[in-house]
XYZ file of C-alpha atoms in Angstrom:
751
model
C 135.093 201.264 31.931
C 136.313 198.464 29.683
C 132.963 198.538 27.908
C 133.441 202.237 27.136
C 136.842 201.823 25.502
C 135.493 201.452 21.947
C 133.329 204.534 22.382
C 136.221 206.501 23.828
C 138.585 205.520 21.050
C 136.011 206.533 18.465
C 135.682 209.933 20.099
C 139.433 210.387 20.254
C 139.841 209.443 16.606
C 137.288 211.969 15.541
C 138.697 214.665 17.752
C 142.159 214.187 16.266
C 140.795 214.273 12.738
C 138.852 217.373 13.667
C 142.097 218.873 14.917
C 143.673 218.462 11.487
C 140.983 220.784 10.144
C 141.036 223.087 13.142
C 142.962 225.872 11.477
C 140.541 225.950 8.561
C 137.492 225.921 10.847
C 138.878 228.313 13.454
C 139.294 225.575 16.090
C 143.016 225.953 16.668
C 142.898 225.784 20.483
C 140.631 222.748 20.358
C 143.031 220.929 18.070
C 145.868 221.541 20.468
C 143.841 220.278 23.420
C 142.929 217.065 21.622
C 146.537 216.516 20.615
C 147.634 216.939 24.217
C 144.987 214.591 25.703
C 144.653 211.733 23.287
C 147.690 210.907 21.205
C 149.746 209.279 23.947
C 147.246 206.432 24.249
C 146.314 206.073 20.611
C 149.435 206.149 18.547
C 150.716 203.360 16.324
C 152.602 201.730 19.201
C 150.090 201.886 22.038
C 146.890 201.548 20.020
C 144.771 201.573 23.156
C 141.421 199.990 22.384
C 142.863 198.889 19.058
C 142.881 202.422 17.689
C 145.756 203.980 15.764
C 144.881 207.662 15.326
C 147.061 208.059 12.273
C 145.275 205.150 10.591
C 141.893 206.613 11.637
C 142.690 209.793 9.754
C 143.056 207.760 6.571
C 139.675 205.966 6.897
C 137.237 205.975 3.959
C 134.522 208.621 3.835
C 131.669 206.383 5.014
C 133.603 205.134 8.032
C 134.779 208.621 8.882
C 131.315 210.181 8.659
C 129.695 207.319 10.574
C 132.258 207.793 13.326
C 131.691 211.528 13.301
C 127.944 211.030 13.643
C 128.380 208.807 16.674
C 130.817 211.257 18.225
C 128.286 214.036 17.853
C 125.627 211.942 19.571
C 127.885 210.905 22.458
C 129.200 214.425 23.010
C 125.670 215.854 22.880
C 124.486 213.243 25.403
C 127.305 214.128 27.791
C 128.745 210.614 27.668
C 132.105 211.633 26.247
C 134.746 212.307 27.338
C 134.201 209.727 30.083
C 134.071 210.786 33.741
C 137.699 209.824 34.425
C 139.007 212.026 31.601
C 139.486 215.796 31.552
C 136.176 217.352 30.440
C 135.818 219.561 27.427
C 135.273 223.216 28.108
C 131.959 224.698 27.053
C 133.607 226.348 24.059
C 135.382 223.143 23.033
C 132.135 221.157 23.275
C 130.211 223.721 21.246
C 132.887 223.956 18.585
C 133.281 220.198 18.259
C 129.524 219.679 17.866
C 129.397 222.456 15.273
C 132.290 220.897 13.391
C 130.578 217.486 13.368
C 127.237 218.866 12.166
C 128.792 221.059 9.498
C 130.959 218.249 8.154
C 128.038 215.794 8.052
C 125.770 218.288 6.281
C 128.467 218.952 3.690
C 129.783 215.451 3.034
C 126.934 212.982 3.603
C 125.159 213.968 0.356
C 128.376 213.082 -1.503
C 128.400 209.460 -0.344
C 127.730 206.820 -3.010
C 124.119 205.675 -3.223
C 123.345 202.014 -2.640
C 119.824 200.719 -1.934
C 121.035 197.450 -0.441
C 119.515 194.011 -0.828
C 116.345 192.896 0.906
C 115.469 189.241 1.450
C 112.081 188.408 -0.036
C 109.411 188.916 2.593
C 106.621 186.530 3.492
C 103.305 188.060 4.528
C 103.027 188.257 8.290
C 99.843 187.026 9.920
C 98.518 190.580 10.151
C 99.376 191.284 6.518
C 97.725 188.016 5.426
C 94.531 188.917 7.283
C 94.446 192.489 5.977
C 95.188 191.402 2.416
C 92.376 188.841 2.362
C 90.044 191.372 3.968
C 90.776 193.974 1.294
C 90.827 191.435 -1.537
C 87.534 189.672 -0.783
C 85.872 191.502 2.105
C 86.025 188.439 4.359
C 87.761 187.400 7.559
C 88.346 183.822 8.639
C 88.875 182.312 12.064
C 91.596 179.909 10.980
C 94.297 182.613 10.939
C 94.422 182.287 14.734
C 96.151 178.947 14.171
C 98.965 180.457 12.091
C 102.383 179.971 13.728
C 103.742 183.063 15.441
C 105.874 185.238 13.173
C 109.549 185.618 14.002
C 110.906 189.093 14.697
C 113.908 190.837 13.214
C 115.042 194.211 14.621
C 111.759 194.260 16.561
C 109.431 193.758 13.579
C 107.712 190.848 11.846
C 108.226 192.392 8.407
C 111.903 191.410 8.068
C 112.642 188.920 5.305
C 115.692 187.444 7.035
C 113.580 186.510 10.073
C 110.351 185.261 8.470
C 110.532 181.497 8.114
C 108.234 179.128 6.239
C 107.544 175.696 7.687
C 105.385 172.715 6.815
C 103.008 173.852 9.553
C 102.717 177.237 7.844
C 101.738 175.542 4.597
C 99.116 173.379 6.300
C 97.528 176.384 7.988
C 97.677 178.498 4.827
C 95.921 175.743 2.899
C 93.148 175.486 5.497
C 92.684 179.245 5.687
C 92.645 179.601 1.898
C 89.971 176.916 1.725
C 87.882 178.809 4.269
C 88.261 182.007 2.239
C 87.273 180.200 -0.961
C 84.110 178.869 0.687
C 83.204 182.359 1.891
C 83.706 183.838 -1.582
C 81.970 181.091 -3.557
C 79.399 180.174 -0.946
C 76.845 178.476 -3.188
C 73.864 180.127 -1.530
C 70.657 180.512 -3.540
C 67.857 182.543 -2.011
C 65.418 180.704 -4.293
C 66.519 177.341 -2.887
C 67.681 178.054 0.681
C 69.348 175.408 2.810
C 67.207 173.486 5.282
C 68.578 172.377 8.664
C 66.351 169.942 10.568
C 66.755 168.515 14.059
C 64.414 165.687 15.058
C 62.630 166.135 18.355
C 63.886 162.851 19.716
C 67.464 164.057 19.035
C 67.134 167.317 20.969
C 68.703 167.470 24.426
C 66.903 168.064 27.701
C 67.813 171.529 28.945
C 65.524 171.937 31.941
C 62.880 169.984 33.821
C 62.116 166.309 34.452
C 62.876 163.666 31.910
C 61.335 163.801 28.470
C 60.108 160.839 26.474
C 62.264 160.534 23.363
C 61.803 156.848 22.664
C 59.679 157.174 19.554
C 59.756 159.557 16.598
C 58.774 162.598 18.658
C 59.811 164.239 21.909
C 57.014 163.888 24.463
C 56.942 166.592 27.130
C 54.638 165.264 29.860
C 55.432 168.009 32.334
C 56.899 171.491 32.140
C 60.339 171.073 30.563
C 62.678 172.571 27.948
C 64.506 170.827 25.152
C 67.154 172.449 22.998
C 69.099 172.055 19.768
C 72.324 173.744 18.652
C 72.097 174.849 15.030
C 74.877 176.894 13.353
C 73.921 179.534 10.812
C 76.299 180.502 8.007
C 75.830 184.271 8.177
C 73.687 187.155 9.303
C 70.398 187.014 7.466
C 66.694 186.211 7.509
C 65.726 182.683 8.539
C 62.467 180.736 8.786
C 61.951 178.644 11.891
C 59.412 175.813 11.507
C 58.309 173.459 14.290
C 56.060 170.436 13.834
C 54.212 170.165 17.106
C 51.049 168.782 18.635
C 49.338 168.408 21.996
C 46.806 166.413 23.937
C 43.765 168.177 25.455
C 43.205 168.775 29.140
C 41.875 171.642 31.185
C 40.409 174.835 29.807
C 43.258 176.019 27.562
C 45.519 174.858 24.775
C 49.075 173.799 25.377
C 51.584 176.656 25.331
C 55.100 176.385 23.917
C 57.774 179.075 24.361
C 60.386 179.466 21.640
C 63.727 181.016 22.663
C 66.989 181.816 20.910
C 70.108 181.621 23.072
C 67.938 181.940 26.172
C 66.004 184.970 24.863
C 62.289 184.287 24.441
C 61.011 184.961 20.937
C 57.350 184.102 21.331
C 54.782 181.833 22.971
C 52.739 179.628 20.653
C 49.390 178.084 21.558
C 49.212 174.509 20.307
C 45.622 173.242 19.935
C 44.943 169.591 20.592
C 44.555 167.378 17.602
C 46.719 166.415 14.721
C 50.324 167.579 14.510
C 50.703 170.977 12.857
C 53.595 173.154 11.674
C 54.177 176.498 13.393
C 56.347 179.041 11.593
C 58.385 182.108 12.575
C 60.496 184.308 10.278
C 63.195 186.418 11.902
C 66.549 188.096 11.215
C 69.396 186.337 12.990
C 73.134 186.823 13.185
C 75.405 184.089 11.910
C 77.154 181.606 14.136
C 76.156 178.770 16.416
C 72.871 179.267 18.285
C 70.833 177.368 20.832
C 67.160 177.015 19.993
C 64.946 176.229 23.010
C 61.413 174.798 23.004
C 59.658 174.858 26.389
C 56.336 173.383 27.545
C 54.832 176.039 29.836
C 51.427 174.901 31.120
C 51.352 171.262 32.054
C 47.968 170.128 33.387
C 46.951 166.857 34.976
C 43.443 165.917 36.259
C 43.379 162.145 36.837
C 39.692 162.069 37.869
C 38.334 163.786 34.770
C 35.392 161.742 33.414
C 36.888 161.742 29.910
C 40.132 159.763 30.029
C 41.314 161.591 26.886
C 41.181 164.952 28.667
C 42.990 164.100 31.857
C 46.587 164.951 30.827
C 47.807 167.921 28.735
C 51.089 167.079 27.019
C 53.236 168.587 24.289
C 54.721 166.569 21.432
C 57.499 167.925 19.227
C 58.306 166.130 15.985
C 61.074 168.335 14.616
C 62.595 171.787 14.477
C 63.637 173.124 11.084
C 65.577 176.275 10.164
C 65.533 177.386 6.543
C 67.717 180.109 5.152
C 69.172 182.528 4.669
C 66.072 183.683 2.775
C 67.534 187.036 1.742
C 70.000 187.245 -1.161
C 73.559 187.248 0.071
C 75.025 190.716 -0.473
C 78.224 190.818 -2.451
C 80.904 192.709 -0.475
C 82.182 195.811 -2.181
C 85.628 194.222 -2.236
C 84.336 191.315 -4.378
C 82.567 193.287 -7.053
C 85.506 192.892 -9.420
C 85.241 189.095 -9.293
C 83.470 187.351 -12.179
C 80.670 185.115 -10.978
C 79.685 181.804 -12.437
C 79.381 183.556 -15.776
C 77.217 182.459 -18.664
C 76.456 178.831 -17.976
C 76.257 178.261 -21.733
C 79.972 179.008 -21.928
C 82.380 176.097 -21.423
C 83.409 175.617 -17.799
C 87.085 175.868 -18.719
C 86.571 179.297 -20.210
C 84.742 180.473 -17.104
C 87.523 179.201 -14.849
C 90.145 180.935 -16.971
C 88.180 184.187 -16.716
C 88.203 183.790 -12.929
C 91.947 183.189 -12.788
C 92.665 186.061 -15.165
C 90.720 188.504 -12.979
C 91.941 187.124 -9.659
C 95.680 186.702 -10.033
C 96.831 190.285 -10.770
C 95.117 191.418 -7.592
C 96.001 188.445 -5.396
C 99.604 188.316 -6.594
C 99.905 192.125 -6.676
C 101.696 192.228 -10.035
C 101.126 191.770 -13.770
C 100.372 188.126 -14.580
C 101.206 186.310 -17.805
C 98.514 184.381 -19.662
C 100.275 181.058 -19.068
C 100.272 181.703 -15.312
C 96.516 182.227 -15.327
C 96.096 179.058 -17.396
C 98.090 177.011 -14.867
C 95.935 178.152 -11.963
C 92.717 177.641 -13.941
C 93.903 174.087 -14.629
C 93.549 173.336 -10.914
C 89.833 173.947 -11.264
C 89.694 171.923 -14.456
C 91.226 168.960 -12.647
C 88.473 169.231 -10.033
C 85.851 169.084 -12.786
C 87.568 166.050 -14.266
C 87.196 164.315 -10.885
C 83.473 164.922 -11.024
C 83.339 167.836 -8.621
C 80.708 170.530 -9.272
C 81.630 173.851 -10.820
C 81.247 175.610 -7.454
C 84.033 173.497 -5.971
C 86.174 174.067 -9.052
C 85.907 177.822 -8.474
C 86.968 177.326 -4.868
C 89.972 175.301 -5.980
C 91.124 178.204 -8.170
C 90.901 180.657 -5.267
C 92.663 178.240 -2.934
C 95.470 177.697 -5.441
C 95.952 181.433 -5.867
C 96.169 182.035 -2.095
C 98.624 179.217 -1.405
C 100.986 180.206 -4.211
C 104.347 181.760 -3.265
C 103.248 184.660 -5.444
C 100.586 185.477 -2.837
C 102.416 184.443 0.315
C 105.612 186.342 -0.523
C 106.206 189.943 -1.554
C 108.518 189.117 -4.425
C 110.240 191.987 -6.246
C 112.090 191.938 -9.559
C 115.826 192.314 -10.259
C 118.143 195.217 -9.562
C 117.762 198.940 -9.940
C 114.656 201.099 -9.655
C 111.554 199.203 -8.632
C 108.807 198.973 -11.233
C 105.720 201.009 -10.442
C 103.627 198.025 -9.351
C 106.315 196.900 -6.858
C 106.598 200.409 -5.467
C 102.823 200.471 -5.030
C 103.060 197.233 -3.050
C 105.753 198.682 -0.794
C 103.663 201.789 -0.156
C 100.474 199.925 0.704
C 102.142 197.415 3.013
C 104.022 200.221 4.756
C 100.893 202.243 5.546
C 98.029 199.717 5.429
C 99.772 196.380 6.058
C 97.771 195.306 3.031
C 97.675 195.220 -0.734
C 97.312 198.225 -3.076
C 93.792 199.403 -3.839
C 92.454 200.314 -7.285
C 93.488 203.964 -6.978
C 97.079 203.068 -6.118
C 97.271 200.511 -8.911
C 95.918 203.100 -11.322
C 98.446 205.696 -10.155
C 101.233 203.156 -10.690
C 99.974 202.285 -14.182
C 99.854 205.972 -15.143
C 103.453 206.558 -14.058
C 102.499 208.854 -11.180
C 104.741 207.009 -8.742
C 107.775 207.932 -10.813
C 107.698 211.478 -9.403
C 108.194 212.839 -5.910
C 104.903 214.739 -6.145
C 103.059 211.607 -7.254
C 104.495 209.490 -4.453
C 103.782 212.179 -1.881
C 100.183 212.466 -3.044
C 99.685 208.725 -2.647
C 101.304 208.683 0.798
C 98.906 211.386 1.966
C 95.919 209.598 0.400
C 96.813 206.298 2.022
C 97.287 208.004 5.390
C 93.826 209.573 5.148
C 92.217 206.147 4.701
C 90.935 204.289 7.812
C 93.221 201.403 6.876
C 96.164 203.551 7.942
C 95.219 202.572 11.498
C 97.507 199.620 10.770
C 100.420 201.956 11.498
C 99.135 202.125 15.077
C 98.070 198.504 15.518
C 100.961 196.938 13.603
C 103.949 199.302 13.405
C 103.542 201.172 16.702
C 102.452 198.057 18.581
C 105.713 196.371 17.587
C 107.963 199.423 17.935
C 106.682 200.173 21.461
C 106.573 196.440 22.379
C 102.827 196.528 23.098
C 102.397 193.010 21.785
C 104.372 191.750 24.789
C 101.591 192.893 27.126
C 99.641 189.685 26.676
C 102.581 187.674 28.032
C 103.218 189.880 31.065
C 101.902 188.215 34.212
C 102.355 190.525 37.214
C 101.861 189.133 40.710
C 98.036 188.963 40.949
C 97.981 189.734 44.673
C 100.213 192.798 44.572
C 99.514 193.981 41.045
C 96.043 192.854 39.880
C 95.773 193.227 36.128
C 93.533 191.030 33.989
C 93.494 190.514 30.230
C 90.741 193.076 29.694
C 92.690 195.792 31.491
C 95.840 194.965 29.513
C 93.831 195.232 26.286
C 92.624 198.689 27.352
C 96.184 199.716 28.178
C 97.374 198.706 24.736
C 94.506 200.457 22.984
C 95.230 203.736 24.786
C 98.746 203.824 23.356
C 97.596 202.844 19.870
C 95.031 205.648 19.917
C 97.672 208.197 20.923
C 99.801 207.154 17.963
C 96.746 207.301 15.683
C 95.891 210.806 16.904
C 99.436 212.054 16.286
C 99.234 210.547 12.800
C 95.706 211.692 11.875
C 96.042 215.204 13.268
C 99.523 215.735 11.846
C 100.916 216.535 15.290
C 104.604 216.782 16.064
C 106.077 213.358 16.838
C 107.235 214.687 20.205
C 103.557 214.601 21.215
C 104.102 210.866 21.620
C 106.287 211.730 24.620
C 104.299 214.623 26.064
C 100.599 215.046 25.256
C 97.904 216.982 27.097
C 95.273 214.354 26.314
C 94.744 210.623 26.355
C 92.067 208.056 25.500
C 90.282 205.951 28.111
C 87.359 203.594 28.491
C 85.529 202.989 31.757
C 88.063 200.371 32.826
C 91.151 202.515 32.233
C 89.536 205.686 33.601
C 88.900 203.901 36.898
C 92.475 202.585 36.900
C 93.910 206.085 36.390
C 91.402 207.837 38.637
C 89.914 209.978 35.856
C 86.474 211.271 36.816
C 83.592 211.145 34.367
C 81.090 208.883 32.659
C 82.778 206.326 30.413
C 81.652 203.156 28.689
C 83.171 200.291 26.764
C 84.296 202.506 23.883
C 87.251 204.858 24.184
C 86.845 208.587 24.721
C 89.467 211.262 24.246
C 89.937 213.317 27.408
C 91.938 216.433 28.202
C 94.231 215.693 31.125
C 93.959 217.939 34.178
C 97.160 219.276 35.699
C 97.330 216.597 38.370
C 97.142 213.853 35.718
C 99.279 215.485 33.043
C 101.991 212.891 33.688
C 99.728 210.373 31.909
C 100.116 212.293 28.657
C 102.582 210.494 26.395
C 103.703 206.893 26.158
C 105.957 207.050 29.237
C 102.919 207.727 31.414
C 100.879 204.944 29.826
C 100.329 201.822 31.885
C 101.052 199.734 28.769
C 104.700 200.824 28.625
C 105.150 200.824 32.389
C 103.820 197.264 32.665
C 105.761 195.867 29.736
C 109.003 197.209 31.246
C 108.480 195.755 34.723
C 109.156 192.458 36.450
C 106.286 190.357 37.844
C 106.955 191.426 41.438
C 108.556 194.865 41.142
C 109.488 197.701 38.880
C 112.694 197.519 36.876
C 114.595 200.785 36.337
C 117.035 198.825 34.176
C 114.326 197.519 31.836
C 112.624 200.888 31.699
C 115.855 202.727 31.010
C 116.800 200.192 28.362
C 113.370 200.613 26.738
C 113.850 204.388 26.537
C 117.351 204.008 25.116
C 116.329 201.473 22.469
C 112.891 202.705 21.420
C 113.079 206.466 21.861
C 116.784 207.315 21.581
C 118.030 204.588 19.240
C 120.971 203.683 21.484
C 120.575 200.019 22.349
C 123.157 199.015 24.950
C 125.322 195.985 24.190
C 124.454 192.645 25.841
C 125.643 192.415 29.461
C 128.781 190.409 30.153
C 128.325 186.779 31.259
C 127.132 186.504 34.831
C 125.854 190.075 34.950
C 122.645 189.672 32.983
C 120.214 189.291 35.855
C 119.274 190.587 39.252
C 117.093 188.639 41.713
C 113.486 189.560 40.969
C 112.675 189.818 44.655
C 115.908 191.630 45.422
C 114.330 194.954 46.264
C 111.864 193.376 48.667
C 114.216 191.025 50.506
C 117.457 193.000 50.645
C 118.107 195.488 53.453
C 119.203 197.825 50.678
C 116.725 199.423 48.327
C 116.781 198.944 44.581
C 118.583 202.234 44.039
C 121.385 201.229 46.388
C 121.691 197.772 44.832
C 122.033 199.275 41.363
C 124.613 201.746 42.641
C 126.701 198.792 43.815
C 126.135 197.116 40.465
C 127.492 200.190 38.660
C 130.719 199.942 40.640
C 131.652 196.925 38.521
C 133.844 198.195 35.712
C 132.128 195.979 33.122
C 128.696 197.356 33.991
C 129.172 201.030 34.763
C 129.429 202.306 31.208
C 125.933 201.202 30.192
C 124.149 201.557 33.518
C 125.039 205.175 34.246
C 122.598 206.493 31.673
C 120.213 203.535 31.577
C 119.576 203.575 35.327
C 119.064 207.344 35.401
C 116.383 207.104 32.711
C 114.696 204.212 34.487
C 114.694 205.811 37.926
C 112.799 208.769 36.485
C 109.826 206.390 36.116
C 109.944 204.993 39.668
C 106.874 207.010 40.644
C 104.875 204.251 38.873
C 104.551 200.708 40.165
C 104.843 197.472 38.184
C 101.462 197.952 36.457
C 101.654 201.719 36.086
C 99.801 202.939 39.177
C 101.106 206.126 40.794
C 102.749 205.519 44.160
C 104.428 207.633 46.816
C 106.257 204.915 48.745
C 107.898 201.548 48.181
C 109.299 198.896 50.509
C 112.270 201.001 51.579
C 110.584 204.345 52.014
C 109.553 207.368 50.003
C 110.037 207.089 46.242
C 113.122 208.821 44.886
C 112.531 209.281 41.153
C 115.496 211.495 40.395
C 118.189 210.471 37.975
C 121.426 212.079 36.845
C 122.572 211.665 33.257
C 126.191 211.793 32.121
C 127.187 215.406 31.859
C 125.351 216.331 35.048
C 121.782 216.722 33.726
C 119.386 215.910 36.590
C 116.006 214.343 35.797
C 113.347 215.210 38.363
C 111.107 212.247 37.665
C 108.957 211.845 34.580
C 108.564 215.611 33.969
C 112.339 215.949 33.815
C 112.670 212.919 31.570
C 110.098 214.364 29.196
C 111.929 217.693 29.048
C 115.180 215.922 28.214
C 113.583 213.836 25.480
C 111.718 216.740 23.896
C 114.955 218.581 23.122
C 116.955 215.510 22.148
C 117.391 215.289 18.349
C 117.782 211.521 18.746
C 114.012 211.145 19.289
C 112.805 212.043 15.760
C 115.836 210.324 14.257
C 114.959 207.108 16.086
C 111.326 207.178 14.967
C 112.475 207.641 11.377
C 114.918 204.735 11.704
C 112.172 202.473 13.073
C 109.913 203.405 10.165
C 112.764 202.668 7.752
C 113.314 199.152 9.122
C 109.583 198.430 9.082
C 109.204 199.795 5.542
C 112.281 198.381 3.838
C 112.534 195.063 5.656
C 116.153 195.248 6.814
C 118.343 197.162 9.238
C 119.934 200.439 8.221
C 123.388 200.368 6.727
C 125.905 203.082 7.488
C 124.969 205.201 4.484
C 121.237 204.696 5.135
C 121.648 205.956 8.683
C 123.755 208.956 7.726
C 121.411 210.074 4.973
C 118.236 209.536 7.001
C 119.604 211.285 10.095
C 120.671 214.268 8.009
C 117.247 214.464 6.355
C 115.511 214.329 9.750
C 117.802 217.024 11.172
C 117.065 219.272 8.195
C 113.336 218.632 8.650
C 113.561 219.401 12.375
C 115.322 222.678 11.611
C 112.140 223.848 9.851
C 110.009 223.354 12.979
C 107.459 220.545 13.373
C 108.351 216.929 12.641
C 105.279 214.844 11.843
C 104.859 211.135 11.220
C 103.670 211.866 7.694
C 106.806 213.898 6.982
C 109.025 211.102 8.340
C 107.179 208.570 6.202
C 107.830 210.722 3.162
C 111.552 210.789 3.979
C 111.580 206.992 4.175
C 109.630 206.632 0.944
C 112.088 208.901 -0.866
C 115.145 206.948 0.294
C 117.167 204.907 -2.179
C 116.518 201.813 -0.104
C 112.754 202.179 -0.562
C 112.756 203.118 -4.249
C 115.410 200.694 -5.479
C 117.021 197.344 -4.761
C 120.379 195.790 -5.538
């Protein structure tokens, strides 16, 4: 109970203040009841919990309305008054909630507007990858070596949490160099690169030993030699082999050519002088193994002609030329100037490159002197004797390692300029930079109006790049990224990396469907469909033909519990321990991520519970937690948290349905404060679907992700009121919540 004192005192303060307005609102009896119950403990002398009711009545408007909002939520949830206090009558509860809602609706719009200050944000790894993809149409492998991004309020888009280390700079430099090489690749279809491997350098892959002492590889019996040759990209390549043979028997020597173990052709090699055999074929980029095999060895030691007794194969070299086809320029790069007129001075061409590149890469207007400074990096390369191609790469590398690229810097105080607002919009919805249409809309002043901003939000959401809201925002909000680190007991709960990847994708696809189809956000909790591949369908027991790709399926009645995130194995696994389920973790997850009511940290010494406790104790997990709740310091938080978690006990530690556990038949009932009984997951869903905290929480999560900081008191009051007003009209969609966030002072302005 000690942990509930602050909540109780807040409720009492608000009730007393409400009582002062009771006559005006028609709540006279309620005011008298509050006066009788609360004042003795919360006057200026007693100040139980540190609260003086008289002082509370004189609080400023923001503090008063914030308190009133929390009172409304606690009363609505049945948490207040606490169990050891006299309960409110039904009429008192109704009237108090009405008073809170009416007062908030009337007074919150009068609060002073303040956008707050946001620490400059570095691009997260995902944002870096998406930005480079949309800027140049390339992806690079070196981003996998980026240090993990730190989280703030559950997201990696928070400026206060995103650090920059020397290791970051080293990895950014390497990745920028890789991007520059991909953009200015130096390929010329008229003079393609030639990659040669000498026969005597190739390795023996199969068969007896091969003679590689001289300048050729001599295959004197059936054998295979191989060479690993990387190719820069998908394209058309010419394979040339200089080969010869010695005569024997009635046929020519036969050589099989294979790529990565797949036979391409068989070539007959007549005896005589060495000759060059040639094959042209399309091949994907990457490292490949090229195999050359001698197929028809022949040996006749008693042949009258000593020169025809032994058929052998001799391989001088293998050569791969290409790509032979012109390298296509990605659509994303078509704005980039190429090498330009070679008659023009190199410095002018480099300046033209920097002038075109920087406004896009740095996502803002760029002064002429800034472009000149970056172009000078290329000029210095030329002065060192490097070719023009490398000078171009140096310019790109300099642009991508500048703080102007790595950070989302925003100017001064007040309303954001149009270009900065465009950047906020694109990184909110795409986790990437603005496209041409958004930049154009900003330049035309369209983002200065509500209609213009709303049109751009809807356009960005219709683009495939809006999937980033599922793979970046939702994956962090719902803690799906933690799946990779969860290691359940492999004997009791087998779950490999591939299955965990399928679990995560199912939840991302549900979020994407709710977004794309403009469904009510409550569909995230209770849907009549899901998405499965063959692996997940087998795990869930869903009949049908499925493959590696995901298919949307309507859930039959017996599997309807799988509809919504609480029935997804991803959430059930991420909220479990390695050897058992955890009602505490699951209840805490629901409170934090769906109801926006994160419990405070547990007191010292009460923050853990033996992981094997349920299996080794003569008491079941439910009984152990009941004993835990008897501790005064723990009861306040666990009453609701445990009830929510027990409603999910029908699922084991990796999300499989079960009927029994170590101590008998599963009991998945839970009782919330106020006497609401949850009959398993169906009951939990019903409670969540009518709880106004659900859409408010989703909006708050979007706000933090979009703005890059936690909500202040005024932010929360204004956003909650806007969500409540939206909910009063009927459906609440993700697009509508995004529009509320975009129209907030915190998104449109900065201090």
